[in-house]
JSON list of C-alpha atoms in Angstrom, two decimals:
[
{"chain": "A", "resi": 1, "resn": "MET", "atom": "CA", "xyz": [28.43, -58.72, -30.26]},
{"chain": "A", "resi": 2, "resn": "GLY", "atom": "CA", "xyz": [28.21, -55.71, -27.91]},
{"chain": "A", "resi": 3, "resn": "SER", "atom": "CA", "xyz": [30.01, -52.98, -26.94]},
{"chain": "A", "resi": 4, "resn": "GLY", "atom": "CA", "xyz": [31.59, -50.69, -23.54]},
{"chain": "A", "resi": 5, "resn": "GLU", "atom": "CA", "xyz": [32.89, -47.98, -21.76]},
{"chain": "A", "resi": 6, "resn": "ASN", "atom": "CA", "xyz": [36.12, -50.58, -20.62]},
{"chain": "A", "resi": 7, "resn": "LEU", "atom": "CA", "xyz": [36.91, -52.35, -24.01]},
{"chain": "A", "resi": 8, "resn": "GLU", "atom": "CA", "xyz": [39.05, -49.37, -25.16]},
{"chain": "A", "resi": 9, "resn": "GLY", "atom": "CA", "xyz": [42.53, -49.92, -25.39]},
{"chain": "A", "resi": 10, "resn": "THR", "atom": "CA", "xyz": [41.53, -53.84, -23.66]},
{"chain": "A", "resi": 11, "resn": "LEU", "atom": "CA", "xyz": [43.54, -56.60, -23.81]},
{"chain": "A", "resi": 12, "resn": "GLY", "atom": "CA", "xyz": [43.13, -59.95, -22.19]},
{"chain": "A", "resi": 13, "resn": "THR", "atom": "CA", "xyz": [40.25, -61.85, -23.20]},
{"chain": "A", "resi": 14, "resn": "THR", "atom": "CA", "xyz": [38.78, -65.55, -22.46]},
{"chain": "A", "resi": 15, "resn": "PRO", "atom": "CA", "xyz": [35.92, -67.64, -23.92]},
{"chain": "A", "resi": 16, "resn": "ILE", "atom": "CA", "xyz": [33.81, -69.33, -20.26]},
{"chain": "A", "resi": 17, "resn": "ASP", "atom": "CA", "xyz": [30.46, -69.87, -19.33]},
{"chain": "A", "resi": 18, "resn": "ILE", "atom": "CA", "xyz": [30.47, -67.76, -16.18]},
{"chain": "A", "resi": 19, "resn": "ASP", "atom": "CA", "xyz": [26.76, -68.05, -15.54]},
{"chain": "A", "resi": 20, "resn": "HIS", "atom": "CA", "xyz": [26.73, -71.81, -15.98]},
{"chain": "A", "resi": 21, "resn": "ASP", "atom": "CA", "xyz": [23.63, -72.13, -18.97]},
{"chain": "A", "resi": 22, "resn": "TRP", "atom": "CA", "xyz": [25.76, -73.65, -20.78]},
{"chain": "A", "resi": 23, "resn": "TRP", "atom": "CA", "xyz": [26.75, -71.06, -23.67]},
{"chain": "A", "resi": 24, "resn": "ILE", "atom": "CA", "xyz": [30.51, -69.83, -23.72]},
{"chain": "A", "resi": 25, "resn": "ASP", "atom": "CA", "xyz": [30.30, -66.44, -22.67]},
{"chain": "A", "resi": 26, "resn": "VAL", "atom": "CA", "xyz": [33.08, -63.57, -23.25]},
{"chain": "A", "resi": 27, "resn": "ILE", "atom": "CA", "xyz": [34.94, -61.54, -20.96]},
{"chain": "A", "resi": 28, "resn": "TYR", "atom": "CA", "xyz": [37.28, -58.79, -21.22]},
{"chain": "A", "resi": 29, "resn": "ASN", "atom": "CA", "xyz": [39.18, -56.12, -18.50]},
{"chain": "A", "resi": 30, "resn": "GLY", "atom": "CA", "xyz": [36.23, -55.67, -16.07]},
{"chain": "A", "resi": 31, "resn": "ILE", "atom": "CA", "xyz": [33.03, -56.87, -18.79]},
{"chain": "A", "resi": 32, "resn": "TRP", "atom": "CA", "xyz": [31.95, -59.52, -19.80]},
{"chain": "A", "resi": 33, "resn": "PHE", "atom": "CA", "xyz": [28.80, -59.91, -22.57]},
{"chain": "A", "resi": 34, "resn": "ARG", "atom": "CA", "xyz": [26.22, -63.04, -22.17]},
{"chain": "A", "resi": 35, "resn": "ASN", "atom": "CA", "xyz": [25.81, -65.40, -24.71]},
{"chain": "A", "resi": 36, "resn": "PRO", "atom": "CA", "xyz": [21.95, -65.14, -25.78]},
{"chain": "A", "resi": 37, "resn": "GLY", "atom": "CA", "xyz": [22.26, -68.78, -26.64]},
{"chain": "A", "resi": 38, "resn": "ILE", "atom": "CA", "xyz": [20.44, -67.84, -29.97]},
{"chain": "A", "resi": 39, "resn": "LEU", "atom": "CA", "xyz": [23.29, -67.42, -32.38]},
{"chain": "A", "resi": 40, "resn": "SER", "atom": "CA", "xyz": [22.85, -70.54, -34.39]},
{"chain": "A", "resi": 41, "resn": "GLU", "atom": "CA", "xyz": [18.86, -69.51, -35.99]},
{"chain": "A", "resi": 42, "resn": "TYR", "atom": "CA", "xyz": [19.34, -65.29, -34.47]},
{"chain": "A", "resi": 43, "resn": "PRO", "atom": "CA", "xyz": [23.75, -64.59, -35.35]},
{"chain": "A", "resi": 44, "resn": "ASP", "atom": "CA", "xyz": [22.78, -61.12, -34.99]},
{"chain": "A", "resi": 45, "resn": "THR", "atom": "CA", "xyz": [21.74, -61.06, -31.33]},
{"chain": "A", "resi": 46, "resn": "PRO", "atom": "CA", "xyz": [23.26, -58.77, -29.24]},
{"chain": "A", "resi": 47, "resn": "TRP", "atom": "CA", "xyz": [25.01, -59.85, -26.50]},
{"chain": "A", "resi": 48, "resn": "LYS", "atom": "CA", "xyz": [24.20, -58.32, -23.02]},
{"chain": "A", "resi": 49, "resn": "SER", "atom": "CA", "xyz": [27.29, -56.68, -21.62]},
{"chain": "A", "resi": 50, "resn": "PHE", "atom": "CA", "xyz": [27.74, -57.31, -16.93]},
{"chain": "A", "resi": 51, "resn": "LEU", "atom": "CA", "xyz": [30.85, -54.73, -15.27]},
{"chain": "A", "resi": 52, "resn": "ILE", "atom": "CA", "xyz": [32.99, -57.29, -13.53]},
{"chain": "A", "resi": 53, "resn": "LYS", "atom": "CA", "xyz": [35.65, -55.71, -11.53]},
{"chain": "A", "resi": 54, "resn": "ALA", "atom": "CA", "xyz": [37.87, -59.32, -12.51]},
{"chain": "A", "resi": 55, "resn": "GLY", "atom": "CA", "xyz": [40.24, -57.72, -16.02]},
{"chain": "A", "resi": 56, "resn": "GLY", "atom": "CA", "xyz": [43.67, -57.54, -17.02]},
{"chain": "A", "resi": 57, "resn": "HIS", "atom": "CA", "xyz": [45.82, -58.33, -19.31]},
{"chain": "A", "resi": 58, "resn": "ASP", "atom": "CA", "xyz": [45.70, -62.20, -19.15]},
{"chain": "A", "resi": 59, "resn": "ALA", "atom": "CA", "xyz": [42.80, -63.17, -18.48]},
{"chain": "A", "resi": 60, "resn": "ILE", "atom": "CA", "xyz": [42.48, -67.95, -18.86]},
{"chain": "A", "resi": 61, "resn": "THR", "atom": "CA", "xyz": [39.40, -70.08, -18.51]},
{"chain": "A", "resi": 62, "resn": "ALA", "atom": "CA", "xyz": [39.94, -72.60, -15.71]},
{"chain": "A", "resi": 63, "resn": "ASP", "atom": "CA", "xyz": [38.54, -74.78, -12.35]},
{"chain": "A", "resi": 64, "resn": "MET", "atom": "CA", "xyz": [40.01, -73.51, -9.69]},
{"chain": "A", "resi": 65, "resn": "ASP", "atom": "CA", "xyz": [38.93, -75.63, -7.00]},
{"chain": "A", "resi": 66, "resn": "LEU", "atom": "CA", "xyz": [38.36, -78.47, -8.82]},
{"chain": "A", "resi": 67, "resn": "ASN", "atom": "CA", "xyz": [34.33, -78.08, -8.30]},
{"chain": "A", "resi": 68, "resn": "GLY", "atom": "CA", "xyz": [33.57, -79.21, -12.02]},
{"chain": "A", "resi": 69, "resn": "GLU", "atom": "CA", "xyz": [33.09, -75.65, -13.13]},
{"chain": "A", "resi": 70, "resn": "ASP", "atom": "CA", "xyz": [35.34, -72.47, -15.42]},
{"chain": "A", "resi": 71, "resn": "ASP", "atom": "CA", "xyz": [36.94, -69.72, -12.78]},
{"chain": "A", "resi": 72, "resn": "ILE", "atom": "CA", "xyz": [38.15, -67.08, -13.98]},
{"chain": "A", "resi": 73, "resn": "LEU", "atom": "CA", "xyz": [42.24, -66.76, -13.29]},
{"chain": "A", "resi": 74, "resn": "ILE", "atom": "CA", "xyz": [43.49, -63.28, -14.40]},
{"chain": "A", "resi": 75, "resn": "TYR", "atom": "CA", "xyz": [47.04, -62.24, -13.70]},
{"chain": "A", "resi": 76, "resn": "ASP", "atom": "CA", "xyz": [47.13, -58.07, -14.65]},
{"chain": "A", "resi": 77, "resn": "GLY", "atom": "CA", "xyz": [51.24, -57.79, -14.03]},
{"chain": "A", "resi": 78, "resn": "ASN", "atom": "CA", "xyz": [50.82, -56.25, -10.02]},
{"chain": "A", "resi": 79, "resn": "LYS", "atom": "CA", "xyz": [48.04, -58.62, -8.91]},
{"chain": "A", "resi": 80, "resn": "ILE", "atom": "CA", "xyz": [47.21, -62.40, -9.77]},
{"chain": "A", "resi": 81, "resn": "ALA", "atom": "CA", "xyz": [43.53, -63.38, -8.36]},
{"chain": "A", "resi": 82, "resn": "TRP", "atom": "CA", "xyz": [40.79, -66.02, -9.55]},
{"chain": "A", "resi": 83, "resn": "TYR", "atom": "CA", "xyz": [37.33, -65.44, -9.65]},
{"chain": "A", "resi": 84, "resn": "ASN", "atom": "CA", "xyz": [34.58, -68.17, -8.68]},
{"chain": "A", "resi": 85, "resn": "THR", "atom": "CA", "xyz": [32.03, -68.62, -11.15]},
{"chain": "A", "resi": 86, "resn": "SER", "atom": "CA", "xyz": [30.26, -70.67, -9.10]},
{"chain": "A", "resi": 87, "resn": "ASN", "atom": "CA", "xyz": [30.31, -67.66, -6.21]},
{"chain": "A", "resi": 88, "resn": "SER", "atom": "CA", "xyz": [29.04, -64.69, -7.70]},
{"chain": "A", "resi": 89, "resn": "LEU", "atom": "CA", "xyz": [32.82, -64.32, -9.20]},
{"chain": "A", "resi": 90, "resn": "ARG", "atom": "CA", "xyz": [34.18, -64.22, -5.58]},
{"chain": "A", "resi": 91, "resn": "GLU", "atom": "CA", "xyz": [38.12, -62.72, -6.01]},
{"chain": "A", "resi": 92, "resn": "ASN", "atom": "CA", "xyz": [40.50, -64.57, -4.71]},
{"chain": "A", "resi": 93, "resn": "VAL", "atom": "CA", "xyz": [43.65, -63.13, -4.27]},
{"chain": "A", "resi": 94, "resn": "ILE", "atom": "CA", "xyz": [46.87, -65.05, -5.09]},
{"chain": "A", "resi": 95, "resn": "SER", "atom": "CA", "xyz": [49.33, -62.46, -5.29]},
{"chain": "A", "resi": 96, "resn": "SER", "atom": "CA", "xyz": [50.26, -58.72, -5.60]},
{"chain": "A", "resi": 97, "resn": "GLY", "atom": "CA", "xyz": [52.71, -56.07, -5.61]},
{"chain": "A", "resi": 98, "resn": "HIS", "atom": "CA", "xyz": [54.56, -57.10, -8.69]},
{"chain": "A", "resi": 99, "resn": "HIS", "atom": "CA", "xyz": [55.31, -55.40, -11.60]},
{"chain": "A", "resi": 100, "resn": "ASP", "atom": "CA", "xyz": [55.59, -57.15, -14.92]},
{"chain": "A", "resi": 101, "resn": "HIS", "atom": "CA", "xyz": [54.00, -56.91, -18.83]},
{"chain": "A", "resi": 102, "resn": "GLY", "atom": "CA", "xyz": [52.01, -59.44, -18.26]},
{"chain": "A", "resi": 103, "resn": "GLY", "atom": "CA", "xyz": [52.87, -63.88, -17.61]},
{"chain": "A", "resi": 104, "resn": "THR", "atom": "CA", "xyz": [50.24, -66.44, -16.55]},
{"chain": "A", "resi": 105, "resn": "ALA", "atom": "CA", "xyz": [48.67, -66.90, -19.84]},
{"chain": "A", "resi": 106, "resn": "PRO", "atom": "CA", "xyz": [47.84, -69.14, -22.25]},
{"chain": "A", "resi": 107, "resn": "LYS", "atom": "CA", "xyz": [47.86, -71.73, -19.89]},
{"chain": "A", "resi": 108, "resn": "GLY", "atom": "CA", "xyz": [50.26, -70.49, -16.78]},
{"chain": "A", "resi": 109, "resn": "PHE", "atom": "CA", "xyz": [47.95, -72.54, -14.55]},
{"chain": "A", "resi": 110, "resn": "GLY", "atom": "CA", "xyz": [48.91, -76.64, -13.16]},
{"chain": "A", "resi": 111, "resn": "ASP", "atom": "CA", "xyz": [49.23, -79.30, -10.52]},
{"chain": "A", "resi": 112, "resn": "ILE", "atom": "CA", "xyz": [53.38, -78.35, -10.10]},
{"chain": "A", "resi": 113, "resn": "ASP", "atom": "CA", "xyz": [54.05, -80.16, -7.29]},
{"chain": "A", "resi": 114, "resn": "GLY", "atom": "CA", "xyz": [52.28, -82.94, -7.71]},
{"chain": "A", "resi": 115, "resn": "ASP", "atom": "CA", "xyz": [49.92, -82.79, -4.94]},
{"chain": "A", "resi": 116, "resn": "GLY", "atom": "CA", "xyz": [46.23, -82.80, -6.69]},
{"chain": "A", "resi": 117, "resn": "ASP", "atom": "CA", "xyz": [45.04, -79.38, -6.87]},
{"chain": "A", "resi": 118, "resn": "ILE", "atom": "CA", "xyz": [46.28, -76.21, -9.73]},
{"chain": "A", "resi": 119, "resn": "ASP", "atom": "CA", "xyz": [49.21, -73.75, -8.96]},
{"chain": "A", "resi": 120, "resn": "VAL", "atom": "CA", "xyz": [49.87, -70.72, -11.03]},
{"chain": "A", "resi": 121, "resn": "MET", "atom": "CA", "xyz": [52.90, -69.41, -12.09]},
{"chain": "A", "resi": 122, "resn": "ILE", "atom": "CA", "xyz": [54.33, -65.69, -12.92]},
{"chain": "A", "resi": 123, "resn": "PRO", "atom": "CA", "xyz": [58.15, -64.55, -14.44]},
{"chain": "A", "resi": 124, "resn": "GLY", "atom": "CA", "xyz": [60.16, -65.61, -11.44]},
{"chain": "A", "resi": 125, "resn": "PHE", "atom": "CA", "xyz": [57.66, -67.28, -9.18]},
{"chain": "A", "resi": 126, "resn": "TRP", "atom": "CA", "xyz": [54.68, -69.89, -8.67]},
{"chain": "A", "resi": 127, "resn": "TYR", "atom": "CA", "xyz": [52.52, -70.56, -5.99]},
{"chain": "A", "resi": 128, "resn": "GLU", "atom": "CA", "xyz": [50.98, -73.43, -4.96]},
{"chain": "A", "resi": 129, "resn": "ASN", "atom": "CA", "xyz": [47.69, -73.98, -3.83]},
{"chain": "A", "resi": 130, "resn": "THR", "atom": "CA", "xyz": [47.28, -75.21, 0.09]},
{"chain": "A", "resi": 131, "resn": "GLU", "atom": "CA", "xyz": [43.36, -75.21, 0.40]},
{"chain": "A", "resi": 132, "resn": "ASN", "atom": "CA", "xyz": [41.67, -75.95, -3.19]},
{"chain": "A", "resi": 133, "resn": "GLY", "atom": "CA", "xyz": [42.24, -72.27, -4.26]},
{"chain": "A", "resi": 134, "resn": "THR", "atom": "CA", "xyz": [40.55, -69.93, -1.45]},
{"chain": "A", "resi": 135, "resn": "GLY", "atom": "CA", "xyz": [43.16, -70.32, 1.53]},
{"chain": "A", "resi": 136, "resn": "ALA", "atom": "CA", "xyz": [47.05, -69.46, 1.67]},
{"chain": "A", "resi": 137, "resn": "TRP", "atom": "CA", "xyz": [48.97, -70.14, -1.44]},
{"chain": "A", "resi": 138, "resn": "VAL", "atom": "CA", "xyz": [52.91, -70.56, -0.92]},
{"chain": "A", "resi": 139, "resn": "GLU", "atom": "CA", "xyz": [55.14, -68.41, -2.89]},
{"chain": "A", "resi": 140, "resn": "HIS", "atom": "CA", "xyz": [58.23, -70.21, -4.19]},
{"chain": "A", "resi": 141, "resn": "GLU", "atom": "CA", "xyz": [61.22, -68.34, -6.98]},
{"chain": "A", "resi": 142, "resn": "TRP", "atom": "CA", "xyz": [61.94, -70.23, -9.75]},
{"chain": "A", "resi": 143, "resn": "PRO", "atom": "CA", "xyz": [65.29, -68.79, -11.73]},
{"chain": "A", "resi": 144, "resn": "PHE", "atom": "CA", "xyz": [63.86, -66.38, -14.73]},
{"chain": "A", "resi": 145, "resn": "MET", "atom": "CA", "xyz": [66.26, -64.23, -15.73]},
{"chain": "A", "resi": 146, "resn": "PRO", "atom": "CA", "xyz": [64.33, -61.51, -17.78]},
{"chain": "A", "resi": 147, "resn": "VAL", "atom": "CA", "xyz": [65.82, -59.91, -21.20]},
{"chain": "A", "resi": 148, "resn": "ASP", "atom": "CA", "xyz": [67.35, -57.22, -20.80]},
{"chain": "A", "resi": 149, "resn": "ASN", "atom": "CA", "xyz": [65.69, -54.14, -22.21]},
{"chain": "A", "resi": 150, "resn": "ALA", "atom": "CA", "xyz": [62.40, -55.68, -23.09]},
{"chain": "A", "resi": 151, "resn": "SER", "atom": "CA", "xyz": [60.22, -53.81, -24.67]},
{"chain": "A", "resi": 152, "resn": "TYR", "atom": "CA", "xyz": [57.59, -54.26, -21.53]},
{"chain": "A", "resi": 153, "resn": "GLY", "atom": "CA", "xyz": [59.25, -55.01, -19.17]},
{"chain": "A", "resi": 154, "resn": "PRO", "atom": "CA", "xyz": [58.70, -58.79, -17.77]},
{"chain": "A", "resi": 155, "resn": "SER", "atom": "CA", "xyz": [56.45, -60.79, -19.38]},
{"chain": "A", "resi": 156, "resn": "ILE", "atom": "CA", "xyz": [55.87, -64.43, -20.03]},
{"chain": "A", "resi": 157, "resn": "ARG", "atom": "CA", "xyz": [53.25, -66.22, -21.71]},
{"chain": "A", "resi": 158, "resn": "ALA", "atom": "CA", "xyz": [53.12, -69.56, -19.41]},
{"chain": "A", "resi": 159, "resn": "TRP", "atom": "CA", "xyz": [51.70, -73.29, -20.41]},
{"chain": "A", "resi": 160, "resn": "ILE", "atom": "CA", "xyz": [52.23, -75.51, -17.68]},
{"chain": "A", "resi": 161, "resn": "THR", "atom": "CA", "xyz": [54.16, -78.09, -19.60]},
{"chain": "A", "resi": 162, "resn": "ASP", "atom": "CA", "xyz": [70.75, -74.70, -16.92]},
{"chain": "A", "resi": 163, "resn": "ILE", "atom": "CA", "xyz": [70.04, -72.80, -19.38]},
{"chain": "A", "resi": 164, "resn": "ASP", "atom": "CA", "xyz": [71.82, -69.30, -19.77]},
{"chain": "A", "resi": 165, "resn": "ASN", "atom": "CA", "xyz": [69.55, -66.19, -20.42]},
{"chain": "A", "resi": 166, "resn": "PRO", "atom": "CA", "xyz": [66.27, -67.19, -20.51]},
{"chain": "A", "resi": 167, "resn": "GLY", "atom": "CA", "xyz": [63.79, -65.57, -21.90]},
{"chain": "A", "resi": 168, "resn": "TRP", "atom": "CA", "xyz": [59.99, -65.22, -21.53]},
{"chain": "A", "resi": 169, "resn": "HIS", "atom": "CA", "xyz": [57.40, -64.05, -23.40]},
{"chain": "A", "resi": 170, "resn": "ASP", "atom": "CA", "xyz": [55.72, -67.36, -25.07]},
{"chain": "A", "resi": 171, "resn": "ALA", "atom": "CA", "xyz": [55.63, -70.46, -22.33]},
{"chain": "A", "resi": 172, "resn": "GLN", "atom": "CA", "xyz": [53.82, -73.29, -21.92]},
{"chain": "A", "resi": 173, "resn": "LEU", "atom": "CA", "xyz": [53.85, -76.21, -19.34]},
{"chain": "A", "resi": 174, "resn": "GLY", "atom": "CA", "xyz": [53.70, -79.98, -20.22]},
{"chain": "A", "resi": 175, "resn": "ASP", "atom": "CA", "xyz": [55.70, -82.86, -18.92]},
{"chain": "A", "resi": 176, "resn": "VAL", "atom": "CA", "xyz": [58.47, -82.31, -21.63]},
{"chain": "A", "resi": 177, "resn": "ASP", "atom": "CA", "xyz": [60.21, -85.47, -20.58]},
{"chain": "A", "resi": 178, "resn": "GLY", "atom": "CA", "xyz": [57.95, -87.95, -19.04]},
{"chain": "A", "resi": 179, "resn": "ASP", "atom": "CA", "xyz": [59.06, -88.26, -15.56]},
{"chain": "A", "resi": 180, "resn": "GLY", "atom": "CA", "xyz": [55.45, -87.84, -14.34]},
{"chain": "A", "resi": 181, "resn": "ASP", "atom": "CA", "xyz": [55.74, -84.09, -13.61]},
{"chain": "A", "resi": 182, "resn": "THR", "atom": "CA", "xyz": [55.21, -80.14, -15.30]},
{"chain": "A", "resi": 183, "resn": "ASP", "atom": "CA", "xyz": [58.38, -78.74, -16.75]},
{"chain": "A", "resi": 184, "resn": "ILE", "atom": "CA", "xyz": [58.09, -75.69, -18.54]},
{"chain": "A", "resi": 185, "resn": "VAL", "atom": "CA", "xyz": [59.48, -74.67, -22.08]},
{"chain": "A", "resi": 186, "resn": "SER", "atom": "CA", "xyz": [59.69, -70.90, -22.81]},
{"chain": "A", "resi": 187, "resn": "LYS", "atom": "CA", "xyz": [60.75, -68.45, -26.09]},
{"chain": "A", "resi": 188, "resn": "VAL", "atom": "CA", "xyz": [61.85, -64.87, -26.05]},
{"chain": "A", "resi": 189, "resn": "TRP", "atom": "CA", "xyz": [60.14, -62.08, -27.26]},
{"chain": "A", "resi": 190, "resn": "ASN", "atom": "CA", "xyz": [63.45, -60.00, -27.51]},
{"chain": "A", "resi": 191, "resn": "ALA", "atom": "CA", "xyz": [66.19, -61.28, -29.77]},
{"chain": "A", "resi": 192, "resn": "ASP", "atom": "CA", "xyz": [69.28, -62.65, -27.84]},
{"chain": "A", "resi": 193, "resn": "GLY", "atom": "CA", "xyz": [71.52, -60.56, -30.27]},
{"chain": "A", "resi": 194, "resn": "LEU", "atom": "CA", "xyz": [70.20, -62.24, -32.95]},
{"chain": "A", "resi": 195, "resn": "VAL", "atom": "CA", "xyz": [68.79, -65.12, -31.93]},
{"chain": "A", "resi": 196, "resn": "TYR", "atom": "CA", "xyz": [65.91, -66.07, -30.63]},
{"chain": "A", "resi": 197, "resn": "HIS", "atom": "CA", "xyz": [65.51, -69.36, -28.76]},
{"chain": "A", "resi": 198, "resn": "LEU", "atom": "CA", "xyz": [63.66, -71.66, -26.41]},
{"chain": "A", "resi": 199, "resn": "ASP", "atom": "CA", "xyz": [64.27, -72.83, -23.15]},
{"chain": "A", "resi": 200, "resn": "PHE", "atom": "CA", "xyz": [63.54, -75.73, -21.34]},
{"chain": "A", "resi": 201, "resn": "TRP", "atom": "CA", "xyz": [63.28, -75.36, -17.65]},
{"chain": "A", "resi": 202, "resn": "LYS", "atom": "CA", "xyz": [62.99, -79.16, -15.77]},
{"chain": "A", "resi": 203, "resn": "ASN", "atom": "CA", "xyz": [60.92, -80.18, -12.73]},
{"chain": "A", "resi": 204, "resn": "GLN", "atom": "CA", "xyz": [63.16, -80.96, -10.00]},
{"chain": "A", "resi": 205, "resn": "TYR", "atom": "CA", "xyz": [60.51, -79.94, -6.84]},
{"chain": "A", "resi": 206, "resn": "LYS", "atom": "CA", "xyz": [59.81, -82.92, -4.76]}
]
């Protein structure tokens, strides 16, 4: 496909049509590769690379401003931000100053508060989208309890789908109880003793 100095030791990738040419491109930490669009006939065609500001442990494809075009949502453990593919990958910072291993991939975004726009989540916090993704994001806490001595520090795997010692590495978001709002199901990375368990978080936000 291609090569680049930024690929060494990188984590975080997602498929996305960055240039809106109807071909799926790929981003990694600080670099993206443009699909040449002729792979069916010439599968070995190199993909041209471009350096970008976006990049981190968790990379997600999501239409953050609901304009019909996918954007890039990145959480690097310190800063969570999204990059607008309809505006030269302009950075929109949601929050920063965190100390996590990860926590937004594979789908830590969804309409948590039921107002029709895209909210996002990380370990211990979710962020309310108030102005179509480009304005202020309101921080809300939720009852996150990290696993003691986790290998890489606080981390979740989120999917926007009262429990003892909940753990976070894999999570999904969805309407688990069928009441019309978004709940969370999560799984530990490190065992709780000898037990690996799932946790269900009921959305009671109104």
